[in-house]
PDB file of C-alpha atoms in Angstrom:
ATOM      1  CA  UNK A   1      76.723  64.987  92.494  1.00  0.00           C
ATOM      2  CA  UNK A   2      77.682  61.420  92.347  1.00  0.00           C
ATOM      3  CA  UNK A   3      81.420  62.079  90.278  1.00  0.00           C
ATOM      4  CA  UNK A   4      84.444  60.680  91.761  1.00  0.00           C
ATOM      5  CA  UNK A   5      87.425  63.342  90.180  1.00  0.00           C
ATOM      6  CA  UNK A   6      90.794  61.650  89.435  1.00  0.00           C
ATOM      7  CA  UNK A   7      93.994  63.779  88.571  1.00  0.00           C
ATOM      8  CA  UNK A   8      95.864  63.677  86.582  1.00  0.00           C
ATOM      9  CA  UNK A   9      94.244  61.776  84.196  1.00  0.00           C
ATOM     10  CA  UNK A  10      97.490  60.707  82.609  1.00  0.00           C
ATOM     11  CA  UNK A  11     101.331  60.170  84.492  1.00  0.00           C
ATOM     12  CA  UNK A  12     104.548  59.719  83.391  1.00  0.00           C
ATOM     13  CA  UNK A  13     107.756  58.836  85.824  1.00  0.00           C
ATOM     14  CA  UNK A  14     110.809  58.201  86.380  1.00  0.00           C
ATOM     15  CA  UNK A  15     111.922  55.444  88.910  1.00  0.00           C
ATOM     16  CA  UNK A  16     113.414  58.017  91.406  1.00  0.00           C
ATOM     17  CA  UNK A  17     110.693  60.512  90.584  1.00  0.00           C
ATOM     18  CA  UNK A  18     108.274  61.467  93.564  1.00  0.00           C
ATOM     19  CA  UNK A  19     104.684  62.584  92.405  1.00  0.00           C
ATOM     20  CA  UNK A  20     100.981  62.211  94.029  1.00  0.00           C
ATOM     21  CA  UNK A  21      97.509  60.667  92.340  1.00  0.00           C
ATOM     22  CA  UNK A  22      94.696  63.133  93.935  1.00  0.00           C
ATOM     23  CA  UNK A  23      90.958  61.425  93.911  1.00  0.00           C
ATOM     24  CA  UNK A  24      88.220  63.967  95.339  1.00  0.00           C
ATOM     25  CA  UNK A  25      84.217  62.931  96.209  1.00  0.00           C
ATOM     26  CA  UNK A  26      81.639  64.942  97.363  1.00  0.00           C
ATOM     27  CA  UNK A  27      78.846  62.384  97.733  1.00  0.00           C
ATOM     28  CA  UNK A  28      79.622  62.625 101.526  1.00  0.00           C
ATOM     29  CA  UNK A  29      80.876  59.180 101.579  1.00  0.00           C
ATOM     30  CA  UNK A  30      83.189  58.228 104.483  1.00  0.00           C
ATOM     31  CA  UNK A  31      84.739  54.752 102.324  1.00  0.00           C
ATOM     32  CA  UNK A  32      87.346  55.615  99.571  1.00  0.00           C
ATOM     33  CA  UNK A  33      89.384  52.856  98.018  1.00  0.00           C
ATOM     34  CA  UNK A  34      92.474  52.632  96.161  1.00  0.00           C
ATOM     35  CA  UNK A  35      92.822  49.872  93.163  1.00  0.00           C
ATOM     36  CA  UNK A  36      95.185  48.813  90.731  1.00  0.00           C
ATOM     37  CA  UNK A  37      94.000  47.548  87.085  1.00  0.00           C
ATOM     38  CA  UNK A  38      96.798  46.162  84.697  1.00  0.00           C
ATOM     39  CA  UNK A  39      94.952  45.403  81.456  1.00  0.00           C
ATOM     40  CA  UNK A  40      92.265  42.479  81.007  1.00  0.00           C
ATOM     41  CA  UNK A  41      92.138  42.110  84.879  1.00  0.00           C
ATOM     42  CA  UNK A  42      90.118  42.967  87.420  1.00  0.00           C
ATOM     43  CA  UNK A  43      90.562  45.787  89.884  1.00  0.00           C
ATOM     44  CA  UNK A  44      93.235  44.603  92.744  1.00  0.00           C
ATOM     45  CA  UNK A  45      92.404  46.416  96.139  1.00  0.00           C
ATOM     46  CA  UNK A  46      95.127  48.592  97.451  1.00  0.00           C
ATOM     47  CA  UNK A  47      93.928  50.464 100.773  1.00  0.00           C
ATOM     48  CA  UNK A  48      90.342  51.351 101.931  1.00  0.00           C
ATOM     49  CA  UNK A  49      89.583  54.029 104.347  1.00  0.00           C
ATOM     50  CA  UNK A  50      87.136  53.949 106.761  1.00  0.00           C
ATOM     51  CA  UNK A  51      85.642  57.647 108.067  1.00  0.00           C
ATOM     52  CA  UNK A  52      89.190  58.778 107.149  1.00  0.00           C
ATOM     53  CA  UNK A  53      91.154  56.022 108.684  1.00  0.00           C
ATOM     54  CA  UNK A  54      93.349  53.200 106.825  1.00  0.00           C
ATOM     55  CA  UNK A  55      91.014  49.876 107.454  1.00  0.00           C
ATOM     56  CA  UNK A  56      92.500  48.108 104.852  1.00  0.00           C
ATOM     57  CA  UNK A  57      96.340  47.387 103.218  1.00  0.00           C
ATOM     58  CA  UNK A  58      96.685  44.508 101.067  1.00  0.00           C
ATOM     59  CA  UNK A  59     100.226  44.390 101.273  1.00  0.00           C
ATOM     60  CA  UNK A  60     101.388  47.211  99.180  1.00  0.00           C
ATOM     61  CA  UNK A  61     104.708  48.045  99.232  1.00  0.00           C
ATOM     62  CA  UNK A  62     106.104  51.184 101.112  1.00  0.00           C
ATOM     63  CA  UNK A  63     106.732  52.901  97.942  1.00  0.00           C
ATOM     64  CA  UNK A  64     102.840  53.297  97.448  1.00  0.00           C
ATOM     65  CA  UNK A  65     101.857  55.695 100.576  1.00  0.00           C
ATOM     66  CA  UNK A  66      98.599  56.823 101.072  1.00  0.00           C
ATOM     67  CA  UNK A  67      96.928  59.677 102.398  1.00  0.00           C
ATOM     68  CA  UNK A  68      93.277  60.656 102.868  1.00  0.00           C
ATOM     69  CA  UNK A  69      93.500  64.180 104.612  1.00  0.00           C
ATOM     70  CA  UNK A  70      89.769  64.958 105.149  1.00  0.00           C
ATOM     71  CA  UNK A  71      86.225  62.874 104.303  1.00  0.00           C
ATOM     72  CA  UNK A  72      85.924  63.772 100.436  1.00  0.00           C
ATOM     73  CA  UNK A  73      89.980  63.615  99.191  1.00  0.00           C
ATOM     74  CA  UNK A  74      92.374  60.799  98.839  1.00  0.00           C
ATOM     75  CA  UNK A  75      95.933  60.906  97.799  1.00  0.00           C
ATOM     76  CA  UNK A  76      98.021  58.487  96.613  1.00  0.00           C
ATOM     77  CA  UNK A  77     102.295  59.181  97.097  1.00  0.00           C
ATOM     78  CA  UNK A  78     104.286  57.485  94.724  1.00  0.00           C
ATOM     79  CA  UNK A  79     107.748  57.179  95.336  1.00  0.00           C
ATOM     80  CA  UNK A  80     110.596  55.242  93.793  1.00  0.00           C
ATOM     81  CA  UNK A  81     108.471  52.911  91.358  1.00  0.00           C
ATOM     82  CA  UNK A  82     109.105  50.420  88.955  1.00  0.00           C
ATOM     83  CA  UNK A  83     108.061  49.229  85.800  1.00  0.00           C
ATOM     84  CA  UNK A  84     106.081  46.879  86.922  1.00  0.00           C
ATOM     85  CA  UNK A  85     104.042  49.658  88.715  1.00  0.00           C
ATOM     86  CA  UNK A  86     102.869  50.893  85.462  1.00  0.00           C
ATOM     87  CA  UNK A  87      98.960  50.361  85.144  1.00  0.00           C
ATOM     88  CA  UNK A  88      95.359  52.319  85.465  1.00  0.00           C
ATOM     89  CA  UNK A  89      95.042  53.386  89.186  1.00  0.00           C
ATOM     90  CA  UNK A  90      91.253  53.648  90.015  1.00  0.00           C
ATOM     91  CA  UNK A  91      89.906  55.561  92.829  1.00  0.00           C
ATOM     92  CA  UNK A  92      86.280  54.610  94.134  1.00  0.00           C
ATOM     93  CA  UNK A  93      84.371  55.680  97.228  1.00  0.00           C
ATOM     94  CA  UNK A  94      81.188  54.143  98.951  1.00  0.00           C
ATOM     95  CA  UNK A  95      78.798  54.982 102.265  1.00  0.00           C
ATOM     96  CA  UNK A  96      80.675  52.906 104.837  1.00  0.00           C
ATOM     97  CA  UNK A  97      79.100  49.557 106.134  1.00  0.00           C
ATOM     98  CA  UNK A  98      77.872  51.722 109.052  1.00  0.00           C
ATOM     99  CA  UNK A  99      75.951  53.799 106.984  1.00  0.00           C
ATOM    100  CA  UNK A 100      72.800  51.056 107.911  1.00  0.00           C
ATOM    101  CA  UNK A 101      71.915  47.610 106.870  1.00  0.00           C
ATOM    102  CA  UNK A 102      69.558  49.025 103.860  1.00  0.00           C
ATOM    103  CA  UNK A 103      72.351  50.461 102.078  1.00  0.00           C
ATOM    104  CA  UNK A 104      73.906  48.973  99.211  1.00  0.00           C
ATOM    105  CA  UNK A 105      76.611  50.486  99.890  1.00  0.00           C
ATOM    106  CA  UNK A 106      77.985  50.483  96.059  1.00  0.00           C
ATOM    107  CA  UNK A 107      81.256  52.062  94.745  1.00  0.00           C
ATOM    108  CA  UNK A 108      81.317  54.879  92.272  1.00  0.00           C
ATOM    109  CA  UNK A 109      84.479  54.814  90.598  1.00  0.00           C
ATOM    110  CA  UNK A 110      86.627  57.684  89.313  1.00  0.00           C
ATOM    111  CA  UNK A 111      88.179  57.504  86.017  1.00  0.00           C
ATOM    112  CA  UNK A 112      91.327  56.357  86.868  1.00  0.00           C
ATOM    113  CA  UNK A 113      95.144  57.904  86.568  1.00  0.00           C
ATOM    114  CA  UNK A 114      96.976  55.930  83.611  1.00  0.00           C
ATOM    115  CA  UNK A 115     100.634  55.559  85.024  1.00  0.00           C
ATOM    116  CA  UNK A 116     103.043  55.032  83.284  1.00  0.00           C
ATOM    117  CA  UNK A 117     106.983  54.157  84.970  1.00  0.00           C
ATOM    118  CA  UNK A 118     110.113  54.402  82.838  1.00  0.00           C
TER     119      UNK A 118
ATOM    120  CA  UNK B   1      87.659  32.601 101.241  1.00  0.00           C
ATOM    121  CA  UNK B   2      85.061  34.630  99.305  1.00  0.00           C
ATOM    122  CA  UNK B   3      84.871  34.216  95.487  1.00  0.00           C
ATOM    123  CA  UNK B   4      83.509  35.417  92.279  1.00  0.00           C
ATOM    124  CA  UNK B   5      83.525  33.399  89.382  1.00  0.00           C
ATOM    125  CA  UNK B   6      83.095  34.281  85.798  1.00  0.00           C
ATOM    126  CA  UNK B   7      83.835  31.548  83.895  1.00  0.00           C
ATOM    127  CA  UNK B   8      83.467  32.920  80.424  1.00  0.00           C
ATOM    128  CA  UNK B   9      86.845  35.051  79.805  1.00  0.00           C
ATOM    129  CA  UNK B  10      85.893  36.034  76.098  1.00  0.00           C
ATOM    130  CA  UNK B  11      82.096  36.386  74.894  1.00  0.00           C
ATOM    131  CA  UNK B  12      81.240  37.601  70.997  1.00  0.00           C
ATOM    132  CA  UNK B  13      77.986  38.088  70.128  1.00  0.00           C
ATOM    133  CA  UNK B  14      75.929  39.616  66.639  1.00  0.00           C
ATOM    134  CA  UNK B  15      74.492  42.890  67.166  1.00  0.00           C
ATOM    135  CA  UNK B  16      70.802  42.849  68.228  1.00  0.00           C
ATOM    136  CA  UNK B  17      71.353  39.082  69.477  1.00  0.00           C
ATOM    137  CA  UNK B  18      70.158  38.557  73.192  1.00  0.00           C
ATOM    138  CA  UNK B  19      73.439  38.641  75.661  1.00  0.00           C
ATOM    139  CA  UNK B  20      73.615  36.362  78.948  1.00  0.00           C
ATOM    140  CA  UNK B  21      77.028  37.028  80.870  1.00  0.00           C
ATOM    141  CA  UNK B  22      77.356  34.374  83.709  1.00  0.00           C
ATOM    142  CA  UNK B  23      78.794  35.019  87.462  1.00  0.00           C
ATOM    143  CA  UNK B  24      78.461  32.778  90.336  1.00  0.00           C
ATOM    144  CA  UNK B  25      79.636  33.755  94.194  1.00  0.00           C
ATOM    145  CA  UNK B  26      80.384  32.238  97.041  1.00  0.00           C
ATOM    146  CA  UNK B  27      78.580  32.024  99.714  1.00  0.00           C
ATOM    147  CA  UNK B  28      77.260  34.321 101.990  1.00  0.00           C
ATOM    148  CA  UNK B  29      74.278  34.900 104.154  1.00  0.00           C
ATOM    149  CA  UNK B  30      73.616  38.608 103.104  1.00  0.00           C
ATOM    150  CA  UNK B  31      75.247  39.171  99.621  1.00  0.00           C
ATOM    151  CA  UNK B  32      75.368  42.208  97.885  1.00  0.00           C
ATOM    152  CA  UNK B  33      75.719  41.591  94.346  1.00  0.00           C
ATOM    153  CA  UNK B  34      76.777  44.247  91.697  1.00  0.00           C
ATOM    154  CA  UNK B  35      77.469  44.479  88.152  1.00  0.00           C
ATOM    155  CA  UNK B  36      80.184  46.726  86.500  1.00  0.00           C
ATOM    156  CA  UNK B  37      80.846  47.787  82.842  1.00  0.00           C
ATOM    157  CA  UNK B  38      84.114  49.369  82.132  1.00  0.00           C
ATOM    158  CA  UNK B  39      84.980  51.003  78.195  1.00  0.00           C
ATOM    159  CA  UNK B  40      88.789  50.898  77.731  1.00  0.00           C
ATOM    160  CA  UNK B  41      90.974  53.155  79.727  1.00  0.00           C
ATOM    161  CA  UNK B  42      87.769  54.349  81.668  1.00  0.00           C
ATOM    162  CA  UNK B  43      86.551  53.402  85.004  1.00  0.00           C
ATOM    163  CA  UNK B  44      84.008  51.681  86.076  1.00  0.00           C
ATOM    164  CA  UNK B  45      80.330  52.197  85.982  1.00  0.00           C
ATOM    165  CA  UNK B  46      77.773  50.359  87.969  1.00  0.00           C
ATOM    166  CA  UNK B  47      74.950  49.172  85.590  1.00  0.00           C
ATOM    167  CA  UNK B  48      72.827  47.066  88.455  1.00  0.00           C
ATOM    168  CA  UNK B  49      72.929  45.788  91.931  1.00  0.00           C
ATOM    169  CA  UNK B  50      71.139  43.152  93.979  1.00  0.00           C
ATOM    170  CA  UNK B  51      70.483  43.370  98.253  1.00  0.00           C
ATOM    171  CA  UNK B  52      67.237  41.734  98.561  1.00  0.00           C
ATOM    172  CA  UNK B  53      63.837  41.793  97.537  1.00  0.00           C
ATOM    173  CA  UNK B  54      62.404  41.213  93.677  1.00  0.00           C
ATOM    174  CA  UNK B  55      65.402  38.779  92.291  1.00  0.00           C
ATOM    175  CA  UNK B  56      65.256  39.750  89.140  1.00  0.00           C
ATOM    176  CA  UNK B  57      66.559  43.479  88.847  1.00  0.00           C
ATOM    177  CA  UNK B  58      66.838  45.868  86.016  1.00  0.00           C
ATOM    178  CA  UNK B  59      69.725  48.256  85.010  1.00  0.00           C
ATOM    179  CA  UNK B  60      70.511  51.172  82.928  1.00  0.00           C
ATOM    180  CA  UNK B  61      71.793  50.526  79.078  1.00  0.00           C
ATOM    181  CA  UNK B  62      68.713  47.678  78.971  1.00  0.00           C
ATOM    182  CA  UNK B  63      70.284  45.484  81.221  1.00  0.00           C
ATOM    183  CA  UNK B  64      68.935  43.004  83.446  1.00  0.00           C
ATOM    184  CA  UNK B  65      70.535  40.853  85.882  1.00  0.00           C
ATOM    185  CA  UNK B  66      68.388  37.398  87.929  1.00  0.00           C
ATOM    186  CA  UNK B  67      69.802  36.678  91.438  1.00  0.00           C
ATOM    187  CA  UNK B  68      69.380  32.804  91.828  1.00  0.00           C
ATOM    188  CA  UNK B  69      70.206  32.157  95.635  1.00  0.00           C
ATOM    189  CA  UNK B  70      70.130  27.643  94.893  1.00  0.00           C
ATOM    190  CA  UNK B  71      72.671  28.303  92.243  1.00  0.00           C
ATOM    191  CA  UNK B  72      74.556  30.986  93.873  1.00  0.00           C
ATOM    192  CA  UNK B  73      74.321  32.938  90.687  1.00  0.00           C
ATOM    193  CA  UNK B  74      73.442  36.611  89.723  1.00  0.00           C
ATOM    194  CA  UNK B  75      73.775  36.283  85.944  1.00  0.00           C
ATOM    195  CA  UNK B  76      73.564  39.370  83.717  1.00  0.00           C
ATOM    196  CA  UNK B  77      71.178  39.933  80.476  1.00  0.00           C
ATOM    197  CA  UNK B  78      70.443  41.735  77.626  1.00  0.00           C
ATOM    198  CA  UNK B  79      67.691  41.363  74.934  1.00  0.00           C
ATOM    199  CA  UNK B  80      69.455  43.155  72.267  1.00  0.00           C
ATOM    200  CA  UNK B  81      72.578  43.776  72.136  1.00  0.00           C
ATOM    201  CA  UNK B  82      74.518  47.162  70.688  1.00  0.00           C
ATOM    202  CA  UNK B  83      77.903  48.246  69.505  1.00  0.00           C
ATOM    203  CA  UNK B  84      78.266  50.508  72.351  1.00  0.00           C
ATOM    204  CA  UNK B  85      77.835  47.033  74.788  1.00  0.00           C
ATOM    205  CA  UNK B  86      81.320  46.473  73.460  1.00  0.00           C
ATOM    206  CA  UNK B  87      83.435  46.575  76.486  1.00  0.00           C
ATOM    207  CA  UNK B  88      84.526  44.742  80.271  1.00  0.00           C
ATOM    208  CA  UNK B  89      81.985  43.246  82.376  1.00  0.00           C
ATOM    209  CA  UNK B  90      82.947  42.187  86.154  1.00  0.00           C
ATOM    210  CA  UNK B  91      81.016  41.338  88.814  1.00  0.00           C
ATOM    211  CA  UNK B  92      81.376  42.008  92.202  1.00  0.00           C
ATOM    212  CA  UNK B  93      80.361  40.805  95.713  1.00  0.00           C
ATOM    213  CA  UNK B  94      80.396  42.461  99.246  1.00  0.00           C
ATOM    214  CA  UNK B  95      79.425  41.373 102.063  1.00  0.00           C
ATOM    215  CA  UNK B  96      77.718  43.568 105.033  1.00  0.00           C
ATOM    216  CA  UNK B  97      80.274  42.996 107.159  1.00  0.00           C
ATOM    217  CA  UNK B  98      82.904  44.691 105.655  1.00  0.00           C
ATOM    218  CA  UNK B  99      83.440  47.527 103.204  1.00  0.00           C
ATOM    219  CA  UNK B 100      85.508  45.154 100.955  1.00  0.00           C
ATOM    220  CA  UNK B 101      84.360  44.489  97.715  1.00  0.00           C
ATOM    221  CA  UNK B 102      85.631  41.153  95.430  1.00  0.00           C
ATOM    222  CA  UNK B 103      85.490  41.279  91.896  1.00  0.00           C
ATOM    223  CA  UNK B 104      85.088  38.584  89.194  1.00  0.00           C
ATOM    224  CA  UNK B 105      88.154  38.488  86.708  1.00  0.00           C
ATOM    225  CA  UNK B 106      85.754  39.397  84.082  1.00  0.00           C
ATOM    226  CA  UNK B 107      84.419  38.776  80.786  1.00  0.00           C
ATOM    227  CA  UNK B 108      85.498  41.109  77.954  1.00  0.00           C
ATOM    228  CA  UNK B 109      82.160  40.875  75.565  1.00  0.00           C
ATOM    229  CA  UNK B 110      83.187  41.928  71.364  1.00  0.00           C
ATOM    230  CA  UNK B 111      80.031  42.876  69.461  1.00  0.00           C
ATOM    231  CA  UNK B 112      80.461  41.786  65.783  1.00  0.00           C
ATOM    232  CA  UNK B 113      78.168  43.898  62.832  1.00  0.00           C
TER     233      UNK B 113
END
């Protein structure tokens, strides 16, 4: 099985709404990224865990929170957004860099979440 | 800081002419080099990726992709190209010392009848 699973596919909210992105992976990867991806433009990092652990936060604000409760889920809590926040939220996993120096260590990529803030 | 360039934003090609979609990195002892595809609204699918060994690599979909370390370039090719080729190309480069991954801004390819 090498499908990353996104839900929903498809999100609409409110600025004082409160609602989750779910991403699940049962490659038995131990890496799991979050991205952002307004139109035309590349993916922009968001958070990487490592073996279930945040390794990486590139400065998101508070109102992005997220959560990765076990190896193979990862959550995303969205909470008071804005409009700007509106894009395609992609979830991707990979073997970690500890996985050995022969792996390629490449990211699968879920379908993404379309958001959409009002 | 580490870099991926793709300095052609826009490409449009005839169907069943050959494709070459250009991306240089920056530099790095060990780089991993990958190639991405993405149809609109989907994700992203990995059509090739470099570590080592035979430079020149092949893909799914027909691609092809020649990793030129004296250039710093891993530029991606296609003999013929198809409707279905339509679509968001980005590169990407990781190092092995980190799980991060840095993608090119990408080159959006149109495939004209």
């Amino acid at each position: 099985d090498t499908e990353v699973t996104q839900t929903p596919k498809h999100l609409v909210m409110g600025m004082t709404n409160k609602k989750s992105l779910k991403c699940e992976q049962h490659m038995g990867h131990r890496a799991m990224y979050w991205y952002k991806q307004k139109a035309k433009k590349p993916p922009e990092l968001m958070f990487v865990y490592s073996y279930e652990k945040l390794s990486i936060n590139e400065s998101v604000p508070s109102r992005f929170s997220p959560e990765c409760p076990n190896s193979s889920l990862l959550n995303l809590h969205l909470h008071a957004l804005q409009p700007e926040d509106s894009a395609l939220y992609l979830c991707a996993s990979s073997q970690d860099r500890l996985a050995g120096a022969n792996s390629y260590n490449e990211q699968f990529f879920g379908p993404g979440t379309r958001l959409t803030v009002l | 800081a580490q870099s991926v360039t793709q300095p052609d934003i826009h490409i449009t090609v005839s169907e069943g002419a050959s494709l070459e979609l250009r991306c240089n990195y920056s530099y790095g002892a060990t780089p991993y080099l990958f190639w991405y595809v993405q149809s609109p609204g989907q994700g992203l699918q990995l059509l090739l990726k470099y570590f080592s060994g035979d430079t020149l690599v092949q893909g799914i979909k027909g691609f092809e992709a020649e990793f030129k370390r004296s250039q710093s370039s891993f530029n991606l090719r296609k003999p013929s190209v198809h409707w279905s080729d339509a679509a968001e190309y980005f590169c990407a480069e990781k190092y092995d010392t980190g799980n991060q991954f840095y993608f090119g801004t990408g080159t959006s390819l149109t495939v004209i009848p």
